[in-house]
Coordinates of C-alpha atoms in Angstrom, one line a residue:
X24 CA -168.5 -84.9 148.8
X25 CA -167.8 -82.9 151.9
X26 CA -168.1 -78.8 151.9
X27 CA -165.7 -76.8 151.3
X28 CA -164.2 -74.6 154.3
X29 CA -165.3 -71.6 152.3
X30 CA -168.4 -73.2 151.3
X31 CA -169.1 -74.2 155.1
X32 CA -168.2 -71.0 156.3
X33 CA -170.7 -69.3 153.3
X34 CA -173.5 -71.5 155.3
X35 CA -173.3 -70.5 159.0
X36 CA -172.8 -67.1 157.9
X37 CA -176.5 -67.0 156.0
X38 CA -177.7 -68.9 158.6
X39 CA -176.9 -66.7 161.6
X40 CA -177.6 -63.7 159.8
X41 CA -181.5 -65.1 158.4
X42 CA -181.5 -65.8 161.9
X43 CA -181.1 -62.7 162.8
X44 CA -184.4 -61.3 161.2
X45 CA -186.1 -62.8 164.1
X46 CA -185.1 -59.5 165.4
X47 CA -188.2 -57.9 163.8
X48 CA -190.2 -59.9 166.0
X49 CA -191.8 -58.2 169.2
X50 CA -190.6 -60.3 172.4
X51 CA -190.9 -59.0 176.0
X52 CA -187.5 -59.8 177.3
X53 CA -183.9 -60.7 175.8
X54 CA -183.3 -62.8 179.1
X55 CA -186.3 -65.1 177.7
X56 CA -184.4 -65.9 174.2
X57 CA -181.3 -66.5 175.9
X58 CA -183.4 -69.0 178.1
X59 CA -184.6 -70.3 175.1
X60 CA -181.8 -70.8 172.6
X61 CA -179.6 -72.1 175.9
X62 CA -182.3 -75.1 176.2
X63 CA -182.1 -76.0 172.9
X64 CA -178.8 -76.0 173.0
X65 CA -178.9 -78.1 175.9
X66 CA -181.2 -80.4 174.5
X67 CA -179.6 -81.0 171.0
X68 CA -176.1 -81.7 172.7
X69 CA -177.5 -85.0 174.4
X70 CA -179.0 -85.6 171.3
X71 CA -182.4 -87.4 172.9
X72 CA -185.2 -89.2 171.0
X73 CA -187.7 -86.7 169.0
X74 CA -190.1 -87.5 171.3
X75 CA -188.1 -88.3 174.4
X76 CA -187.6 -86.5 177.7
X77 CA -186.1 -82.5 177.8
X78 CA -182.9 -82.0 179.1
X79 CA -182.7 -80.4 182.3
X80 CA -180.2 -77.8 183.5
X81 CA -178.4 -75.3 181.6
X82 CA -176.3 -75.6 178.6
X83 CA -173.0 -77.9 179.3
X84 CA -169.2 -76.1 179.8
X85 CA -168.0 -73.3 177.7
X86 CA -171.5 -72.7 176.0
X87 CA -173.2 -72.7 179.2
X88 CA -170.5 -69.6 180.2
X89 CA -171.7 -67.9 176.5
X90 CA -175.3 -67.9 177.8
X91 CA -174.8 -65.6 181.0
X92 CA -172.5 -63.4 179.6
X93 CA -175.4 -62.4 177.0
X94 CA -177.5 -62.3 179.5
X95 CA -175.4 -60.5 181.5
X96 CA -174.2 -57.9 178.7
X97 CA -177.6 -57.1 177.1
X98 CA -178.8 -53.6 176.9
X99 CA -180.2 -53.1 173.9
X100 CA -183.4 -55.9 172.9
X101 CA -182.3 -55.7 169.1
X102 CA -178.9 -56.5 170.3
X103 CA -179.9 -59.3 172.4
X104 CA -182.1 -61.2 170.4
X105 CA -179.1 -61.1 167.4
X106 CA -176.6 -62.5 169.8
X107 CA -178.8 -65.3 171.1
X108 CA -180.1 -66.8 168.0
X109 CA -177.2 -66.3 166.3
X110 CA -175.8 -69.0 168.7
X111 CA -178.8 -71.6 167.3
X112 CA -177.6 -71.5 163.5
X113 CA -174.1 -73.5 164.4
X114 CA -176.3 -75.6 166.6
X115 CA -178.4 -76.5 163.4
X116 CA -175.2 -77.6 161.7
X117 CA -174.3 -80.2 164.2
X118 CA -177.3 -82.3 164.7
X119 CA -177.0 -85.0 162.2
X120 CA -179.6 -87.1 162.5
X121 CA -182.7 -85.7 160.0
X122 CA -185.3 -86.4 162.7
X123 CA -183.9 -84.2 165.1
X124 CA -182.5 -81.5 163.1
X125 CA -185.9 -81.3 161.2
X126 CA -187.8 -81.3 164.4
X127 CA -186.0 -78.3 165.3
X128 CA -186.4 -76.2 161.8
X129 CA -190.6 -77.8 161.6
X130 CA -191.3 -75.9 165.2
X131 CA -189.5 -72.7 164.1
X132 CA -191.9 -72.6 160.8
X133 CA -194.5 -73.5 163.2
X134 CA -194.1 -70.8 165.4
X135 CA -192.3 -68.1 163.4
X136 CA -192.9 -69.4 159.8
X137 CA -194.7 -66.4 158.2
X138 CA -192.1 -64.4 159.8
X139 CA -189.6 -67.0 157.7
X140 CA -191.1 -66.9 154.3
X141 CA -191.9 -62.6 154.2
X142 CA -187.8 -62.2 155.1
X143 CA -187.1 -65.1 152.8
X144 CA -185.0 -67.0 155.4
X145 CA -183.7 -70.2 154.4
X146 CA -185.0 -72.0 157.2
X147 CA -188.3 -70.9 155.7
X148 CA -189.5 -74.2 155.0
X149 CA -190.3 -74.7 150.7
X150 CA -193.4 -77.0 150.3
X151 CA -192.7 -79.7 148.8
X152 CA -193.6 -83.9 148.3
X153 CA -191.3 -86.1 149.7
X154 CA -190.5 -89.9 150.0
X155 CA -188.1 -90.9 152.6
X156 CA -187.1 -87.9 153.3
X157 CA -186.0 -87.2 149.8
X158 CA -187.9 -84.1 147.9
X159 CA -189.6 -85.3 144.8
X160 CA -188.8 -83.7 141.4
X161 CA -192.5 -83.4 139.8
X162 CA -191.2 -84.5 136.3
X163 CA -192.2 -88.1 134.6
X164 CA -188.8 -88.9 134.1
X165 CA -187.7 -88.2 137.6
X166 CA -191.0 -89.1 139.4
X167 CA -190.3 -92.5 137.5
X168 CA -186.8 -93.1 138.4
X169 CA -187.0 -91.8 141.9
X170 CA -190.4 -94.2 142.6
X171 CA -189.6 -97.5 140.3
X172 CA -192.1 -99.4 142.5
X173 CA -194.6 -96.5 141.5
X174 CA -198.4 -97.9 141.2
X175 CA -201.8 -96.5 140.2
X176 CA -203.0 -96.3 143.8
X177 CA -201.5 -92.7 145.3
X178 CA -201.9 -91.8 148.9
X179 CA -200.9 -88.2 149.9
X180 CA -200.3 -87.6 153.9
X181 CA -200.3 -84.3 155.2
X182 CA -198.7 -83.5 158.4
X183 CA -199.7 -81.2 161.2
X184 CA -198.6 -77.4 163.0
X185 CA -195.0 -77.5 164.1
X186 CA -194.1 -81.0 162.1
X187 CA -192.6 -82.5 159.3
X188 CA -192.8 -85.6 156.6
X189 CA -190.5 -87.7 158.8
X190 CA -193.1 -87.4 161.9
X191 CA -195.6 -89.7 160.4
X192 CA -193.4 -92.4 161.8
X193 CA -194.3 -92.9 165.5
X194 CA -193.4 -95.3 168.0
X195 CA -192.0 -97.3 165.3
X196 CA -195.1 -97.3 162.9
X197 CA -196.1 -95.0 159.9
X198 CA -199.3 -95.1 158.6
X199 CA -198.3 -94.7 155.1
X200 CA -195.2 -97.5 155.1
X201 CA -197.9 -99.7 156.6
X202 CA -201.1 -98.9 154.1
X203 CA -198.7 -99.1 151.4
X204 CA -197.4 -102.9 152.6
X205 CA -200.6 -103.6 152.9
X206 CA -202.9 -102.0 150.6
X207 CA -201.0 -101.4 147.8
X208 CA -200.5 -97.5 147.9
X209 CA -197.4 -95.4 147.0
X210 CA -197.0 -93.1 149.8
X211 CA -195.6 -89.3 149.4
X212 CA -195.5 -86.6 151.8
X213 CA -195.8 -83.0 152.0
X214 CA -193.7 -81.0 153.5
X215 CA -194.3 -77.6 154.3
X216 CA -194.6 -74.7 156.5
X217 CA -196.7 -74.8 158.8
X218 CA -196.5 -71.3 160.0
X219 CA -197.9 -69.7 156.8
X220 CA -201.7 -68.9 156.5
X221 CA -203.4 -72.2 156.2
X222 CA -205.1 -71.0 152.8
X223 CA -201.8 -70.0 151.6
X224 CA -200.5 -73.1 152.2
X225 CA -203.6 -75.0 150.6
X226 CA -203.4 -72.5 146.9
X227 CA -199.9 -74.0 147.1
X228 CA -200.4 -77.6 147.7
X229 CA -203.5 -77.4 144.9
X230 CA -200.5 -76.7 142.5
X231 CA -198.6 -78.7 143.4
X232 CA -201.5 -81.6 143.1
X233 CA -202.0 -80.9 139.4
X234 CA -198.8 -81.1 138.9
X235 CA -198.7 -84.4 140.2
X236 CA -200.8 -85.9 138.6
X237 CA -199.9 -84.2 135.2
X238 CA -196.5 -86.5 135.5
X239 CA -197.3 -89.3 137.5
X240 CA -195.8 -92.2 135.5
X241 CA -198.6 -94.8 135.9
X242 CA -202.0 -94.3 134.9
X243 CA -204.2 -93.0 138.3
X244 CA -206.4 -95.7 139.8
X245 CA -206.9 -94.3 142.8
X246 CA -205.8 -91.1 144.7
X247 CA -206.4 -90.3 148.3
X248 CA -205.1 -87.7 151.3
X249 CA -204.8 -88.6 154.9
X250 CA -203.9 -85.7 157.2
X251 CA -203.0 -85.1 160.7
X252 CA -204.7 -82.0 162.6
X253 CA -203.5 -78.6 160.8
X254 CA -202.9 -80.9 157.9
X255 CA -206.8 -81.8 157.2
X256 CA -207.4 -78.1 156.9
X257 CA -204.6 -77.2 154.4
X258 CA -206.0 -80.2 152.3
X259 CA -209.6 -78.6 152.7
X260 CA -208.2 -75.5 151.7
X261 CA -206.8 -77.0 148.6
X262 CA -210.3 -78.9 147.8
X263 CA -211.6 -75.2 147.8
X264 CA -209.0 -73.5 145.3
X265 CA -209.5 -76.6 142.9
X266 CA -213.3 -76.7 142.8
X267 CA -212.9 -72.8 141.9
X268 CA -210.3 -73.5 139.1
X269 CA -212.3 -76.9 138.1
X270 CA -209.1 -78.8 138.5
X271 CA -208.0 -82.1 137.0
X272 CA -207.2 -83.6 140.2
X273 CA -209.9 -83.0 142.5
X274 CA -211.9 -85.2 140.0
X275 CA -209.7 -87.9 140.8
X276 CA -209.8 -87.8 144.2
X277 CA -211.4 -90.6 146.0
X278 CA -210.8 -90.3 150.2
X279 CA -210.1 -87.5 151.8
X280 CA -209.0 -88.9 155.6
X281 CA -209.1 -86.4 158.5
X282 CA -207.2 -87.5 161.8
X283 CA -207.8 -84.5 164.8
X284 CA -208.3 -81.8 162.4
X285 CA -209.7 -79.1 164.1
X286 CA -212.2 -78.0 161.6
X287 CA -214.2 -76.0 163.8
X288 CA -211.0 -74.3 165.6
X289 CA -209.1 -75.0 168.6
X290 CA -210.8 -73.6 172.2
X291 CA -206.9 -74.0 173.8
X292 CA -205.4 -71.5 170.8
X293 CA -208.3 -69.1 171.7
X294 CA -207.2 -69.1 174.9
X295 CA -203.6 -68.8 173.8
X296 CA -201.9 -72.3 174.6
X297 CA -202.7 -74.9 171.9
X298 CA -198.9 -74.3 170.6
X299 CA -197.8 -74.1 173.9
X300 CA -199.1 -78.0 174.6
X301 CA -198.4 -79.0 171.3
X302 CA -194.5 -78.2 171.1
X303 CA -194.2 -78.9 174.9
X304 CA -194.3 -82.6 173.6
X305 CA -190.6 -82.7 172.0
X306 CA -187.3 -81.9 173.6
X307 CA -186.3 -80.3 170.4
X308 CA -189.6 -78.3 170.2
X309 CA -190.3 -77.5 173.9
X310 CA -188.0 -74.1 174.5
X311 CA -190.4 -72.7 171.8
X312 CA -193.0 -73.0 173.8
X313 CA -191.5 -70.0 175.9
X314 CA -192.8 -67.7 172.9
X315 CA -196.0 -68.0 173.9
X316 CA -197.1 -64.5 173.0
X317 CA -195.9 -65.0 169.6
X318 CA -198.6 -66.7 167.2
X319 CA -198.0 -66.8 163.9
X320 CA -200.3 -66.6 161.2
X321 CA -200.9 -70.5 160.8
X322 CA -201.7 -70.9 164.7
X323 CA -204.1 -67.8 164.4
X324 CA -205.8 -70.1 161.4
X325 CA -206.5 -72.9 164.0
X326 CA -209.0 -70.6 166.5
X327 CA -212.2 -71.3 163.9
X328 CA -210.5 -73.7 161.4
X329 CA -210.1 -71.0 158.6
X330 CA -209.5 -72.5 155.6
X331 CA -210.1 -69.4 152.8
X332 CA -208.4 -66.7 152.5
X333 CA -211.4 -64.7 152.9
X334 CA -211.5 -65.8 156.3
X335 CA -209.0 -63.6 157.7
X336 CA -208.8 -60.6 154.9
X337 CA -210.0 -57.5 156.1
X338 CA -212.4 -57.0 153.1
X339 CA -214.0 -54.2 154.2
X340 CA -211.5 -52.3 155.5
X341 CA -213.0 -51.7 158.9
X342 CA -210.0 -53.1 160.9
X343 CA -211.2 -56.5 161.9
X344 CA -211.3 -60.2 160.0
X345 CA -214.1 -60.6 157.8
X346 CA -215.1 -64.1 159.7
X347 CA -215.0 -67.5 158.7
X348 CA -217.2 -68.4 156.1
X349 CA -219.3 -72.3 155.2
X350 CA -216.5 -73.9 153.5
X351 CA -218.4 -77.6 152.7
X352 CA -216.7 -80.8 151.9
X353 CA -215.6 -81.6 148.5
X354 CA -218.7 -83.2 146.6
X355 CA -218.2 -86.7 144.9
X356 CA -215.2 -87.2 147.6
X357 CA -215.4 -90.2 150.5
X358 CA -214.4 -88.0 153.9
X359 CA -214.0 -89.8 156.6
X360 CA -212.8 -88.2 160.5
X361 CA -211.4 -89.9 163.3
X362 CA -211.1 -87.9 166.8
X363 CA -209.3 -88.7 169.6
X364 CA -210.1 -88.8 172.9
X365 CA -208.0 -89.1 176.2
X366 CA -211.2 -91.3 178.1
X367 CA -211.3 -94.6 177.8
X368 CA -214.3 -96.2 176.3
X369 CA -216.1 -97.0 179.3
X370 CA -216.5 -93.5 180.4
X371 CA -218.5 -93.1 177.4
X372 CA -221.0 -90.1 178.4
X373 CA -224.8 -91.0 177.6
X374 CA -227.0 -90.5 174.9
X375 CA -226.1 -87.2 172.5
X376 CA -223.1 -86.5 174.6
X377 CA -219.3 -86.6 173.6
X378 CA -216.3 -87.6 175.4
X379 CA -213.8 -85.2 176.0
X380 CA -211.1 -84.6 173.5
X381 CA -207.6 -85.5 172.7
X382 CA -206.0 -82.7 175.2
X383 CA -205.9 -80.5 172.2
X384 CA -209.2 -80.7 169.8
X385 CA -212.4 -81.2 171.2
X386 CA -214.6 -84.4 169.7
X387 CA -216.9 -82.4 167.8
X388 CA -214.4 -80.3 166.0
X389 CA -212.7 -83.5 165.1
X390 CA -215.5 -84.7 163.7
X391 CA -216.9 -81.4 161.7
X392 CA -219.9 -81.1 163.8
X393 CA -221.3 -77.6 164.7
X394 CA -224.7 -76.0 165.7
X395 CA -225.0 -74.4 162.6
X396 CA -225.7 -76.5 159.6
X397 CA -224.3 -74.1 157.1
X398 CA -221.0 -75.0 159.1
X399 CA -221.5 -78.6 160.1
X400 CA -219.3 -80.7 157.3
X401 CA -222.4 -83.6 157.7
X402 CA -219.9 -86.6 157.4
X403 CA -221.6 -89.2 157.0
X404 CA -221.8 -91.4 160.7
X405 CA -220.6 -94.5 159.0
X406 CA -217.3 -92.4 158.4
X407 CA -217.0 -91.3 161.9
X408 CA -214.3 -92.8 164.5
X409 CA -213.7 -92.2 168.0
X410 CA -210.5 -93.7 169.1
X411 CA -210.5 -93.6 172.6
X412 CA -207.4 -93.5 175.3
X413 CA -205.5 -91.6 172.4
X414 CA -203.9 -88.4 172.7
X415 CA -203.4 -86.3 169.7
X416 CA -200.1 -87.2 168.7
X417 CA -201.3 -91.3 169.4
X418 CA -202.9 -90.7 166.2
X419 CA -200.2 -91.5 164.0
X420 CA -199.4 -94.9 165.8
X421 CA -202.1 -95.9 167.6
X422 CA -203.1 -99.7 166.4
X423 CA -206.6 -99.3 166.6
X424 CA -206.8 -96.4 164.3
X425 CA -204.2 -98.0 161.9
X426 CA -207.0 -100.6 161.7
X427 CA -209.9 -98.0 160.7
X428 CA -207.8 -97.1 158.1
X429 CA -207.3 -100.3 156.7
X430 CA -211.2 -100.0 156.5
X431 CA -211.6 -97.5 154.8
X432 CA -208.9 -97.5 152.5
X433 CA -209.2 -101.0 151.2

């Protein structure tokens, strides 16, 4: 049934003022949110593809006017950055179609989620599995009347920094649909924010894994995780918190799939610009990109890969991250690692050498190599994949890789 005027009015109010508590956040100039908000604006009223090209210009008629007289009536920073993204929670509210409006909400978590979850803003995204969209109840009853079709093989996919569930589907293919056509497997999807401290994220998705499999209404045969980039450290991260609380799960799990997971960091967010690339993909995501000095606490995770908390506590108290520490593979578990690479195959360096990477993680991380062996994840070679011409998002549709995966999860 359709909302209520009241009820309607009730949800843009908590929207613009959550929105609001970006104020707390430390941004140079008001004129640069206004930029910002406007392009989304302008991008969300021609409604493109997720993926497609960014509007250009300023936001249309009326809306357009609304934008200079903020910029033109700012004094005050505070003030400024309350008027401009209170003009983005209405926005919200008119984008029907879930991919878009979802895009939208995945890059603010990505960018701004920690800031979301300590306010307790309801665009704070709650994690969560999903099938088609649709949040799963982790009940037997309602696990078995929301999945009738539900079989022993279980395949958990585990997006990446500034995405969502729904982006799993690119260029008309998703890697779960397709495995589970072909292979048998019941596909769900976390969902979660993306901005949070990766080992945050990963205590939470080791709950919500027992849990899981606590109610799954079939008998386990077989459970296994593919993730995309941030994703394969969140999953590592969970892998960690279950071996310490010798959890039921992690017993039963048989591949654990790594796509561009940068598990020895990212050199472009050292350098400050791996969310800048990554959300400069998406017309619904590329204004964010203008909040380039803001990282939040999940894009600070990606420098050295952290996955444990005690990478980035200040144990000691001396004012400075402890350091990353060895954080090994999950015994008993098959991992397997595909990297991409923006080459083509026959600019294959020589012996020893690796191609360059996927515009975003470099081969090596990709693949868990480093100098150090107390570091180096020592997947096995058999287990490695280089796809080559791919770029990191390619990934998730590129045939060739589809096909590894058929390999390896068969």
């Amino acid at each position: 049934m359709p909302s209520s005027p009241s009820a309607s009015g009730r949800s843009r109010a908590r929207n613009g003022n959550d929105l609001r508590g970006v104020n707390r956040l430390t941004i140079d100039a008001i004129t640069g949110v206004t930029d910002l908000v406007e392009a989304m604006h302008a991008n969300i009223s021609r409604l493109p593809g997720v993926l497609g090209d960014a509007a250009a210009g300023p936001a249309p008629g009326i809306a357009g006017l609304v934008y200079r007289s903020v910029r033109g009536v700012t004094r005050f920073v505070g003030d400024g950055l309350d008027l401009a993204f209170a003009k983005l929670a209405p926005l919200l509210d008119v984008v029907r179609p879930p991919p878009q409006r979802e895009a939208v909400v995945a890059a603010v978590n990505g960018v701004l989620g920690d800031h979301l979850d300590a306010t307790r803003n309801p665009l704070a995204i709650e994690m969560r599995l999903r099938h088609q969209g649709v949040t799963l109840k982790l009940r037997r009853r309602e696990l078995a009347a929301a999945l009738p079709e539900a079989g022993g093989k279980l395949l958990v996919l585990v997006h990446g920094l500034c995405m969502n569930d729904l982006q799993w589907e690119y260029a008309g293919h998703d890697h779960g649909a397709a495995l589970a056509r072909e292979l048998g497997y019941t596909p769900l999807y976390l969902h979660y924010n993306s901005g949070r401290h990766i080992s945050v994220n990963g205590r939470e998705f080791a709950a919500l894994m027992e849990q899981l499999l606590q109610h799954w209404p079939v008998p386990v045969e077989r459970l296994a995780i593919l993730c995309h980039s941030m994703g394969g450290l969140v999953a590592r991260s969970a892998c960690l918190v279950a071996q310490q609380e010798q959890s039921d799960w992690l017993a039963r799990l048989d591949r654990l799939v790594f796509l561009g997971t940068p598990h020895q960091g990212a050199p472009l967010e050292r350098a400050g610009s791996w969310v800048d690339r990554l959300i400069g993909l998406s017309p619904y995501t590329a204004p964010f990109a203008r909040l380039g000095k803001v990282r939040s606490a999940g894009i600070q995770d990606l420098r050295h890969g952290n996955v444990r908390e005690e990478d980035w506590l200040d144990a000691d108290g001396d004012g400075h991250e402890d350091g990353r520490l060895p954080s090994p593979l999950p015994k008993g578990v098959r991992c397997h690692a595909i990297a991409a690479s923006t080459a083509s195959a026959q600019a294959m360096p020589g012996d020893g050498e690796l191609p360059k990477g996927d515009g975003l993680v470099p081969v090596a991380s990709a693949l868990g190599r480093h100098p150090d062996r107390a570091y180096d994840l020592r997947i096995a070679k058999s287990r490695q994949h280089i796809a080559y011409g791919v770029h990191h998002l390619e990934l998730l549709g590129d045939a060739g890789v589809y096909r590894q995966l058929l390999r390896w999860l068969a």
